[in-house]
Tab-separated table of C-alpha atoms in Angstrom:
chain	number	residue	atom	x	y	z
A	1	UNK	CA	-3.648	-52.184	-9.357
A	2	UNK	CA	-6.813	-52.265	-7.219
A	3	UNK	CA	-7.488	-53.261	-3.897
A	4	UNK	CA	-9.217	-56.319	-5.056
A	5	UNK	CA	-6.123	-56.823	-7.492
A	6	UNK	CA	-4.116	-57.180	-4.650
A	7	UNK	CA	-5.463	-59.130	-2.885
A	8	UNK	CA	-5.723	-61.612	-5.309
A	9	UNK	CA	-2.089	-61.457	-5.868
A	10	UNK	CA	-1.247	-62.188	-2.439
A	11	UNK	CA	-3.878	-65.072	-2.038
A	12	UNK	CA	-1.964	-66.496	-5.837
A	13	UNK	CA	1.657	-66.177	-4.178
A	14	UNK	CA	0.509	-67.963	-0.786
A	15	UNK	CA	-1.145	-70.630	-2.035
A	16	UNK	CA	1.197	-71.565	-4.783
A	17	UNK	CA	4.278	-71.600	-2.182
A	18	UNK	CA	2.158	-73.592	0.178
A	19	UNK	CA	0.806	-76.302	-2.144
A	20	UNK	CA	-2.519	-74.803	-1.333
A	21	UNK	CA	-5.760	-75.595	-3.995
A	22	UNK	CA	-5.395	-72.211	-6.331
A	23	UNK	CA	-9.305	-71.578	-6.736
A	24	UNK	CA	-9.097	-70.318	-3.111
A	25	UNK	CA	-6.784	-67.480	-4.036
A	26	UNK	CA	-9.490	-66.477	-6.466
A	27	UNK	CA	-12.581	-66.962	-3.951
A	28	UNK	CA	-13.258	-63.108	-3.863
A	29	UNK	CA	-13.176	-62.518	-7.536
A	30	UNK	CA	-15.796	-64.969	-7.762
A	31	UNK	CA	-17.640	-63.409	-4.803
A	32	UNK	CA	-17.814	-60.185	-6.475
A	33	UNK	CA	-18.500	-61.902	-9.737
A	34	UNK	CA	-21.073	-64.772	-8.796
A	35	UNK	CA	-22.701	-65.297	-12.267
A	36	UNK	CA	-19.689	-66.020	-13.647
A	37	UNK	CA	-18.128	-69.550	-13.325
A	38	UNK	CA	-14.709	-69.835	-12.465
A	39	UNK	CA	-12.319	-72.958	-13.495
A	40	UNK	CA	-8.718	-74.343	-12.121
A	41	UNK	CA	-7.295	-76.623	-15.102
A	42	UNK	CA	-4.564	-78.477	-16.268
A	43	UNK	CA	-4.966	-79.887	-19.685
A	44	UNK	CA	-2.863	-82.083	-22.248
A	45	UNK	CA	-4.135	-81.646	-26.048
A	46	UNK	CA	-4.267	-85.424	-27.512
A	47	UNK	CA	-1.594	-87.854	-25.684
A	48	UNK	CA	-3.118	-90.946	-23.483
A	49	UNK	CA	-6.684	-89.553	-23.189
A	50	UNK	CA	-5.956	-87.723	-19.827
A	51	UNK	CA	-6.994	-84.846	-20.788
A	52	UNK	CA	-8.213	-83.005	-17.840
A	53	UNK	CA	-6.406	-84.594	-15.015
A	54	UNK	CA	-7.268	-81.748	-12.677
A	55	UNK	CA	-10.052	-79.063	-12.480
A	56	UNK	CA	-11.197	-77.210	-9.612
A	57	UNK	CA	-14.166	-74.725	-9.750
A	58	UNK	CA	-16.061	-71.806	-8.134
A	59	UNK	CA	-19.627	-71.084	-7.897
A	60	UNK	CA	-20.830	-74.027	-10.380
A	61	UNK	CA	-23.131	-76.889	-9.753
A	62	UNK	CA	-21.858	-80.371	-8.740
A	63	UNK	CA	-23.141	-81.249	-11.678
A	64	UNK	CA	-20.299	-78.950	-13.831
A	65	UNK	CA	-18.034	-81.210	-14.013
A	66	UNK	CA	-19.887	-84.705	-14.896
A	67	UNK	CA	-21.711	-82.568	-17.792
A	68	UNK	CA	-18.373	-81.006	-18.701
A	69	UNK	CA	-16.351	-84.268	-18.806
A	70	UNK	CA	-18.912	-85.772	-21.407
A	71	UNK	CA	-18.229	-83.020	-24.221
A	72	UNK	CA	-15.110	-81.990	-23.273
A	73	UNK	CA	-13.452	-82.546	-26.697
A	74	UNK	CA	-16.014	-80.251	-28.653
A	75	UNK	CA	-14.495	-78.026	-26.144
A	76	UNK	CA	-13.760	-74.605	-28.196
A	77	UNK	CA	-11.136	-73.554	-25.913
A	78	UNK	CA	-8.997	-76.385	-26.970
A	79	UNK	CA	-7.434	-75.563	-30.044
A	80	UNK	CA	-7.265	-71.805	-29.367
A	81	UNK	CA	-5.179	-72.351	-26.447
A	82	UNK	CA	-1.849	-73.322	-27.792
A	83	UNK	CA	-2.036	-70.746	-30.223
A	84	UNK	CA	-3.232	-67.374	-27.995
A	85	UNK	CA	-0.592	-65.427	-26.609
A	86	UNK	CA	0.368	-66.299	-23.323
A	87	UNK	CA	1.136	-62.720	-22.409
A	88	UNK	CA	-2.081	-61.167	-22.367
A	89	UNK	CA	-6.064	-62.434	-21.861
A	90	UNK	CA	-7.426	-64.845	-24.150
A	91	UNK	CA	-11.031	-63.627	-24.924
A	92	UNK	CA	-12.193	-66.799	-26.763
A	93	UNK	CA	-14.664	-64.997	-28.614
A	94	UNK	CA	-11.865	-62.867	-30.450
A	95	UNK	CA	-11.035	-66.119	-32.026
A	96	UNK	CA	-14.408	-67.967	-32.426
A	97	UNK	CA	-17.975	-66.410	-32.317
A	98	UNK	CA	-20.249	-68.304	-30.027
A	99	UNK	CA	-22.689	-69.309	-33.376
A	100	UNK	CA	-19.511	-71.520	-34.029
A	101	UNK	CA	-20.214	-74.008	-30.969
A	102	UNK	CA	-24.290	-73.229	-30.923
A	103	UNK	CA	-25.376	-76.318	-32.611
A	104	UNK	CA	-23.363	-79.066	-30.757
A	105	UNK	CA	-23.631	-81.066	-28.283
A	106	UNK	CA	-21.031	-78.954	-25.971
A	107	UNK	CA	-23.475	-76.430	-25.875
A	108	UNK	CA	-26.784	-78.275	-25.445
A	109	UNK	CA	-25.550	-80.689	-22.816
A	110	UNK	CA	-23.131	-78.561	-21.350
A	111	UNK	CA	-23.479	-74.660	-22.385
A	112	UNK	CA	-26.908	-74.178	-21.889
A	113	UNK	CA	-27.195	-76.369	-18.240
A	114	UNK	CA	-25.007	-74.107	-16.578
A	115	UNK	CA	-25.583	-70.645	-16.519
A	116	UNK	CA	-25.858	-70.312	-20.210
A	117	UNK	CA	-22.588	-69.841	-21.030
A	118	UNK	CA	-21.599	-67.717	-24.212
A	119	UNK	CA	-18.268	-66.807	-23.514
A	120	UNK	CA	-15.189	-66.605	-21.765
A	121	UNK	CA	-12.149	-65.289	-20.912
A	122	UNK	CA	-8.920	-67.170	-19.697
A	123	UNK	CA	-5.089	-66.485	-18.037
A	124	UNK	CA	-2.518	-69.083	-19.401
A	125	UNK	CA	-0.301	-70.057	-16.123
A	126	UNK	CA	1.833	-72.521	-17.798
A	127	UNK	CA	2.172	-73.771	-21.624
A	128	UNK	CA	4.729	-76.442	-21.753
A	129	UNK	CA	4.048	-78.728	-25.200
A	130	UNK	CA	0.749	-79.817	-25.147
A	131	UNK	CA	0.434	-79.104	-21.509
A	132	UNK	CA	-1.547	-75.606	-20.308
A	133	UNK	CA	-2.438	-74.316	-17.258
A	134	UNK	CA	-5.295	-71.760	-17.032
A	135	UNK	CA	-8.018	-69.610	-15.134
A	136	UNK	CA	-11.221	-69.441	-17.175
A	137	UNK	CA	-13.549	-67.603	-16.532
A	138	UNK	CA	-16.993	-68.336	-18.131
A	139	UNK	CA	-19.561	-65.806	-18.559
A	140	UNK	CA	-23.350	-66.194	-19.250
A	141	UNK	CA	-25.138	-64.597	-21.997
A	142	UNK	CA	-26.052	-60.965	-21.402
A	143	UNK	CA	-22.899	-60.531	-18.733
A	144	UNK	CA	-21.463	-57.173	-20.429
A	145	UNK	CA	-20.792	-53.270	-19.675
A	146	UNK	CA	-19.588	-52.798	-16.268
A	147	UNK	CA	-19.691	-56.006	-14.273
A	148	UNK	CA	-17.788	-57.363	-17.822
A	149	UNK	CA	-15.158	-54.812	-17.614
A	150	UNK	CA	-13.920	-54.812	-14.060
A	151	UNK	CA	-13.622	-58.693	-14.551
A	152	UNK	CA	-11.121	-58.602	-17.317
A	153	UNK	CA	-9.608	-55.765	-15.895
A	154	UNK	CA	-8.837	-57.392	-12.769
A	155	UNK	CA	-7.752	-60.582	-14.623
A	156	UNK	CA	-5.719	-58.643	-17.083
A	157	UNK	CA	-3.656	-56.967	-13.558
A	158	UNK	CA	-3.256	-60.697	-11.693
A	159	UNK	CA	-2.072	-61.856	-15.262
A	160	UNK	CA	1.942	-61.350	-15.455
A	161	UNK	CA	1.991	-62.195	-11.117
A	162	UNK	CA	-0.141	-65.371	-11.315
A	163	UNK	CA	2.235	-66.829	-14.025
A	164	UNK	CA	5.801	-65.851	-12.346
A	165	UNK	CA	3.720	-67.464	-9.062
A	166	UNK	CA	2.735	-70.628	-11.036
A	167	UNK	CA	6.478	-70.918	-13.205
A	168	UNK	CA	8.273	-70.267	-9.547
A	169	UNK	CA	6.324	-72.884	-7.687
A	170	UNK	CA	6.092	-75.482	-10.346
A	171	UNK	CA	9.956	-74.919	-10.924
A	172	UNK	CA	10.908	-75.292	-7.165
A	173	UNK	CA	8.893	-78.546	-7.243
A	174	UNK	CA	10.853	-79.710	-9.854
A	175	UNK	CA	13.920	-78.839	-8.364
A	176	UNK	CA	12.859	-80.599	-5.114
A	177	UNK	CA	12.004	-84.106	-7.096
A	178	UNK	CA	15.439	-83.576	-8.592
A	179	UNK	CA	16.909	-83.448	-5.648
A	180	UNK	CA	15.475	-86.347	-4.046
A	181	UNK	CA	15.908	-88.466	-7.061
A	182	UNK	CA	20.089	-87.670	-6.768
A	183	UNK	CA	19.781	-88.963	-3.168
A	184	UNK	CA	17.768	-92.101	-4.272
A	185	UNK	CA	20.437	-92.612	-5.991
A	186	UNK	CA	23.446	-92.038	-3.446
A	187	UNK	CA	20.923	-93.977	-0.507
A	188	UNK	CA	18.316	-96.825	-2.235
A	189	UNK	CA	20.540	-97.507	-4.920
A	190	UNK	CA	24.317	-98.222	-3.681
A	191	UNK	CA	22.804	-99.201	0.050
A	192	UNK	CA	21.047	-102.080	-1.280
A	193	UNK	CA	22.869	-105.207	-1.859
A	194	UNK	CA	20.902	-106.879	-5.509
A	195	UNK	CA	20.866	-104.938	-8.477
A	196	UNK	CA	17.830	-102.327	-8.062
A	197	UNK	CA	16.483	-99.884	-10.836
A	198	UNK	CA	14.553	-96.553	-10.118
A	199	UNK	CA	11.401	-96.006	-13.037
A	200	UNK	CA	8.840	-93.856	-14.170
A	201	UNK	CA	5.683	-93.987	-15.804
A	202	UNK	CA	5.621	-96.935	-18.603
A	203	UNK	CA	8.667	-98.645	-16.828
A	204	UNK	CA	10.657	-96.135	-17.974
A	205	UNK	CA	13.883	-96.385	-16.191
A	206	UNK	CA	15.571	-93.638	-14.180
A	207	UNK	CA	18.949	-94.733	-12.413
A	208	UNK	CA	20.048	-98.083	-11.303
A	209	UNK	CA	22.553	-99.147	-9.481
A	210	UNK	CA	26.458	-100.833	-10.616
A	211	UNK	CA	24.766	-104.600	-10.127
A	212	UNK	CA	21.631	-103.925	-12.356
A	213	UNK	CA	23.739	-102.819	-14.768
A	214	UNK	CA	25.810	-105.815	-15.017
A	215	UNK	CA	22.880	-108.264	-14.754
A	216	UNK	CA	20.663	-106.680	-17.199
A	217	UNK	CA	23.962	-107.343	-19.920
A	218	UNK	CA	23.405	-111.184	-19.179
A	219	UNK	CA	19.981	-111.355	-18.205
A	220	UNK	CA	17.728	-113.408	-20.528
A	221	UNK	CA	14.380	-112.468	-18.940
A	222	UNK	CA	14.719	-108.958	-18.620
A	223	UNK	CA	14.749	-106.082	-21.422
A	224	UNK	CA	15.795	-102.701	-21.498
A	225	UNK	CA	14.750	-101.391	-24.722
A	226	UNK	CA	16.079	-98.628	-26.926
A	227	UNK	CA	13.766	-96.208	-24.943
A	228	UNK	CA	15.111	-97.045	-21.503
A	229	UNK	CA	11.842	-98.912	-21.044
A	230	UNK	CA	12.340	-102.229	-18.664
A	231	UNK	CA	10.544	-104.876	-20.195
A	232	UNK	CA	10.262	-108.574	-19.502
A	233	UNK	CA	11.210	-110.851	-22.326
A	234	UNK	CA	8.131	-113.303	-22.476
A	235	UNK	CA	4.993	-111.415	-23.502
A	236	UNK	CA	2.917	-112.752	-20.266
A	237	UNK	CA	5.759	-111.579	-17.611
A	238	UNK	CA	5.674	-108.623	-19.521
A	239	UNK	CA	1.825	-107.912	-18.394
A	240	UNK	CA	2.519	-109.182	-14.917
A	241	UNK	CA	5.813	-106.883	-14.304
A	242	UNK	CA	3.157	-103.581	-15.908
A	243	UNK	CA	0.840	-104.968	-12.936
A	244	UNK	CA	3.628	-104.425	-10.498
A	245	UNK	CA	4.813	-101.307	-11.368
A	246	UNK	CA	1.320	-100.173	-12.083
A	247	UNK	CA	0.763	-101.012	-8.297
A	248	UNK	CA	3.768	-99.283	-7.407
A	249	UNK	CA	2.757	-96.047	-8.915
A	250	UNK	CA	-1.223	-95.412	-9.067
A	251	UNK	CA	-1.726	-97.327	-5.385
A	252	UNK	CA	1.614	-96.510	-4.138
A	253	UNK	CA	1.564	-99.454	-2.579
A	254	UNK	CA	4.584	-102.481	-2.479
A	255	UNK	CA	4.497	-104.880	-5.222
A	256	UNK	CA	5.561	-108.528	-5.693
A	257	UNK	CA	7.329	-110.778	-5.218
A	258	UNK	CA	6.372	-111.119	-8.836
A	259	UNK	CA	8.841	-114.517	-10.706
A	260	UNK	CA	9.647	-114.191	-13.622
A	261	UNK	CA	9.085	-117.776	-15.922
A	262	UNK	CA	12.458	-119.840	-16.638
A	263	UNK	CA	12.496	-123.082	-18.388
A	264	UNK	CA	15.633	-123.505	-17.603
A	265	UNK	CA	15.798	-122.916	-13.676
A	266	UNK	CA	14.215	-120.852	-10.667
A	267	UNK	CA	12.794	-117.341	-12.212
A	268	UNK	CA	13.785	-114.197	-11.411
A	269	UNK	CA	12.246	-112.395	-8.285
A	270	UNK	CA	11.025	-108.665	-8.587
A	271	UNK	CA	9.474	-106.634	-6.129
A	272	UNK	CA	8.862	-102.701	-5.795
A	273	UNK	CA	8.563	-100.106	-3.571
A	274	UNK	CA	6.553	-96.386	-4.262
A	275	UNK	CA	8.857	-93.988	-3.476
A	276	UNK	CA	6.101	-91.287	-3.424
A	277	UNK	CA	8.062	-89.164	-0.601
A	278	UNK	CA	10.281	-87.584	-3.322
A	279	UNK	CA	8.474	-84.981	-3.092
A	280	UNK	CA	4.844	-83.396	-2.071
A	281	UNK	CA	3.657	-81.591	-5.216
A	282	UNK	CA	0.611	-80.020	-5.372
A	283	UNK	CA	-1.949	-82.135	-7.700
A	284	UNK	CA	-1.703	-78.824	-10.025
A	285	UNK	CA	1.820	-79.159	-10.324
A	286	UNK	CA	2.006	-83.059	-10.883
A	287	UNK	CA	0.899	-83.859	-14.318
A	288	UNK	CA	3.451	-80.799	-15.468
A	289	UNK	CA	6.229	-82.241	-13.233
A	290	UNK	CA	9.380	-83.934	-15.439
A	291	UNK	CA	8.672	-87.221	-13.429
A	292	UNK	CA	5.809	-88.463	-11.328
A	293	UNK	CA	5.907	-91.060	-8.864
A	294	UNK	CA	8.536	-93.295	-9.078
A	295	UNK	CA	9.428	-97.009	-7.939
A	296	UNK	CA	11.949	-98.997	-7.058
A	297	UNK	CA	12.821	-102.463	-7.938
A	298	UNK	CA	14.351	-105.170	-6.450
A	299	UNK	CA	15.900	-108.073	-8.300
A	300	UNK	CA	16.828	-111.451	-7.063
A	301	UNK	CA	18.163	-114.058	-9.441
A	302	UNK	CA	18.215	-117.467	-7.364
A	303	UNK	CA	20.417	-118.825	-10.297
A	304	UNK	CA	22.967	-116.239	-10.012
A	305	UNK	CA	23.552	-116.297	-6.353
A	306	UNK	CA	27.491	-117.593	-4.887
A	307	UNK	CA	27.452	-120.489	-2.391
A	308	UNK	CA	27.306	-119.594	0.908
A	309	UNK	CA	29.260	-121.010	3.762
A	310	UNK	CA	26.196	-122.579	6.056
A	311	UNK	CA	27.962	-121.644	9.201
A	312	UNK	CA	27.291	-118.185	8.309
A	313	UNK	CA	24.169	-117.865	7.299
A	314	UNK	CA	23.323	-120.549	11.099
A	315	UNK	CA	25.385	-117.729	12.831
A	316	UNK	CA	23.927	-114.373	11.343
A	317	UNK	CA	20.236	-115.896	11.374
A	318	UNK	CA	20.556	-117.849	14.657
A	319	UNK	CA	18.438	-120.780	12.952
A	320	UNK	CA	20.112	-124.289	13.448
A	321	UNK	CA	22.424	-126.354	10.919
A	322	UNK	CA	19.224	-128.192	9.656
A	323	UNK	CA	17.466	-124.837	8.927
A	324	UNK	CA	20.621	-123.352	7.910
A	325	UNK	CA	21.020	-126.142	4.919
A	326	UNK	CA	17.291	-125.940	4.243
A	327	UNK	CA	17.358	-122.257	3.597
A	328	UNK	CA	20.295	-122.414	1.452
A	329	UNK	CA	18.336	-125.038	-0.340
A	330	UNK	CA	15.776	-122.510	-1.027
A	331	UNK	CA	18.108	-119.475	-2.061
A	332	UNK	CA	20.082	-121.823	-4.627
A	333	UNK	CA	16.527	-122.571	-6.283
A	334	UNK	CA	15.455	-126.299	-4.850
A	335	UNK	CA	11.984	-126.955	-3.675
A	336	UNK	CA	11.638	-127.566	0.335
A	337	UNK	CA	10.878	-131.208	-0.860
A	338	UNK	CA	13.984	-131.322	-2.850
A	339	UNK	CA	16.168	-130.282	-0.028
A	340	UNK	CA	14.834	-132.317	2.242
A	341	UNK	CA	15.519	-135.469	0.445
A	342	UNK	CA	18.647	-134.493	0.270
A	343	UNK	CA	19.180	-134.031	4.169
A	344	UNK	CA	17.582	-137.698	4.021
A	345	UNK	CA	14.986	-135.629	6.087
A	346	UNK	CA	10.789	-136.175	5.611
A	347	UNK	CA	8.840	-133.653	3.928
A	348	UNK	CA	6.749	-132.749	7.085
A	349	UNK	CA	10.487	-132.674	9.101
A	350	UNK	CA	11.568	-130.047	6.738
A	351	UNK	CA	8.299	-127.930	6.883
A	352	UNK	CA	8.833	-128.337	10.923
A	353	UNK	CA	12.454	-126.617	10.370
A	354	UNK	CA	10.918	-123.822	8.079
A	355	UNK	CA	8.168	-122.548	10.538
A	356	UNK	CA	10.575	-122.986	13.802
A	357	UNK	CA	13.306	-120.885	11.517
A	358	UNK	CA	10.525	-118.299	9.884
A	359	UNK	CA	9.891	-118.087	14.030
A	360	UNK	CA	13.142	-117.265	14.421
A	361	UNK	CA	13.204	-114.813	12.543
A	362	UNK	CA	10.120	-113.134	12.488
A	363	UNK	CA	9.849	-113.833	8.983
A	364	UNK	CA	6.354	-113.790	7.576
A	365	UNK	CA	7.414	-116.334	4.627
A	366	UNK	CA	9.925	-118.689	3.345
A	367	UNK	CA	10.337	-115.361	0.542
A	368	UNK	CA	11.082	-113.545	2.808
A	369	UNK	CA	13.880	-115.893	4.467
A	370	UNK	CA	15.395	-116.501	0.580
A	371	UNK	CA	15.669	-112.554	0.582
A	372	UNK	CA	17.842	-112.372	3.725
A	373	UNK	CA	19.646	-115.473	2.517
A	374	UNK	CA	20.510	-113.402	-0.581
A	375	UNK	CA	21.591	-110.949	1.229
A	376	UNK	CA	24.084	-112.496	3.736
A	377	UNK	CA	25.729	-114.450	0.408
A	378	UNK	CA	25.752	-110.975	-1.803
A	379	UNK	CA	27.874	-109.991	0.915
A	380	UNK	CA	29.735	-112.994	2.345
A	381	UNK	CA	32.830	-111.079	2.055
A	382	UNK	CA	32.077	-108.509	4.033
A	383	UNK	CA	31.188	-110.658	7.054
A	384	UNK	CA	34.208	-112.678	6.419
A	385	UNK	CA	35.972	-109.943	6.913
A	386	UNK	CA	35.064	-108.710	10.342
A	387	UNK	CA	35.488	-112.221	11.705
């Protein structure tokens, strides 16, 4: 192995292990080779149209990847590369002459634009499915003899180290979401007092804990399909709860209080938290990883919640009897006008109550109040107990 070899090795390992952007362990191939465009990619053949979800690149235009992105399916690399071997340099031209791809759009909007591509050469990191990971290497016409040579030749010696690099690293990230998604389990799950589910992508559900279970048995406005998939049972919850966990997961941001409809009472209350520390994976590792992001959810049925002693929830809030059997009012599923009729209170006397109680408490809304409510009656026992 040469010098320059080498050193490319060394830049591959460090960059993989520290999450690092790849393309910079290849900088000084593409210094030595500066007519030649070099390309970072992870690809998916078909599925949901995300075909290219990342792509980084050295010595090409800004304009690359805009022109790129337009043709990208005439791409000729496409089929070729879940059928090369992934054990030695794919030479694209040793499976389709350039005159195949000369008189199509990919090469008069794209091709010709940049360096006048006519071939290319390409290291498979990763082939999982549909799923590849690659170095490509695209050279313009007349790039031959010498210059040609020493390129593949490096390429062909980084080969076999940038894929262990790429299969260690991915598989350590893996491990690492793994890991984190046990002790989601052990800590969000069983430390929080509704029923709570973990999902995926599409709603696709993970882990929940011992009270989701038992509530999605009874539950008549929540689904879990065949799949695993949580769905909602009316078709226009259904497109609100894909808004929350859509939230969830491409913002990472919290989501809800979403309610459920209910003809027949108070809906159910969702709401969802990212829980995008799992793990810090490298862009170039995420779209290969067995899970993405993740959320949790948080369910709060105001039909399905015990009577609570109003003493108790007066003592652990610190709100007065008044607010006390307002608040209850709330959790068991009455309006603030319905409880206050029947305290034989005004409407304006109960809203008086709320705000002095939400003061209280620091709460930020009367939701927020129900949710602590919840709480202190999902675990009335517990605070019986310690007197």
């Amino acid at each position: 192995m040469n010098q320059l070899a080498a050193e490319i090795v060394q830049r591959i390992y460090a960059c993989l292990m520290n999450g690092d952007p790849l393309k910079e362990a290849l900088r000084p191939l593409a210094e030595r080779h500066n007519e030649v465009i070099f390309a970072f990619r992870v690809q998916r053949q078909g599925g949901d149209g995300e075909q290219y979800p990342y792509v980084e690149t050295l010595n090409a235009d800004p304009s690359f990847l805009e022109d790129f992105n337009r043709v990208a399916h005439e791409n000729p690399n496409n089929d070729v590369l879940l059928s090369a071997p992934v054990d030695r340099l794919m030479r694209l031209t040793s499976y389709k002459p350039f005159s195949s791809v000369e008189n199509i759009a990919y090469n008069h909007e794209f091709l010709r634009n940049h360096n006048r591509i006519e071939s290319s050469s390409c290291i498979i990191l990763k082939r999982e499915g549909k799923d590849t990971a690659q170095i490509n290497a695209s050279m313009p016409r007349g790039y031959g003899g010498s210059s040609l040579n020493s390129l593949e030749h490096t390429m062909e010696a980084i080969l076999p180290f940038a894929q262990s690099a790429y299969e260690l690293s991915l598989q350590q990230f893996r491990r690492r979401a793994q890991d984190a998604l046990s002790h989601a389990e052990a800590f969000w799950l069983e430390q929080q007092p509704t029923p709570s589910i973990i999902v995926g992508r599409g709603g696709r559900v993970k882990v929940m804990n011992k009270r989701a279970i038992h509530y999605l048995k009874q539950s008549r406005q929540l689904v879990l399909s065949t799949a695993n998939v949580l769905g909602a049972a009316q078709s226009s919850d259904q497109v609100a709860l894909d808004g929350l966990i859509y939230q969830t997961l491409e913002k990472r941001l919290p989501a809800g209080p979403l309610i459920l409809s209910n003809e027949n009472g108070p809906g159910l209350m969702m709401s969802s938290l990212p829980l995008h520390s799992y793990y810090e994976a490298p862009d170039y590792h995420r779209f290969l990883m067995v899970e993405g992001e993740l959320a949790l959810i948080s369910l709060f049925d105001p039909t399905d919640v015990p009577r609570a002693n109003e003493d108790l929830v007066q003592q652990v809030l610190g709100v007065t009897a008044k607010q006390s059997a307002l608040i209850l009012g709330l959790a068991n599923g009455d309006s603030l006008r319905d409880s206050a009729r029947k305290l034989n209170i005004s409407y304006n006397t109960a809203r008086n109550h709320m705000q002095n109680a939400m003061g209280r408490i620091g709460a930020g809304s009367q939701t927020e109040i129900v949710r602590l409510a919840s709480t202190i009656m999902a675990n009335a026992a517990r605070f019986d107990n310690r007197g």
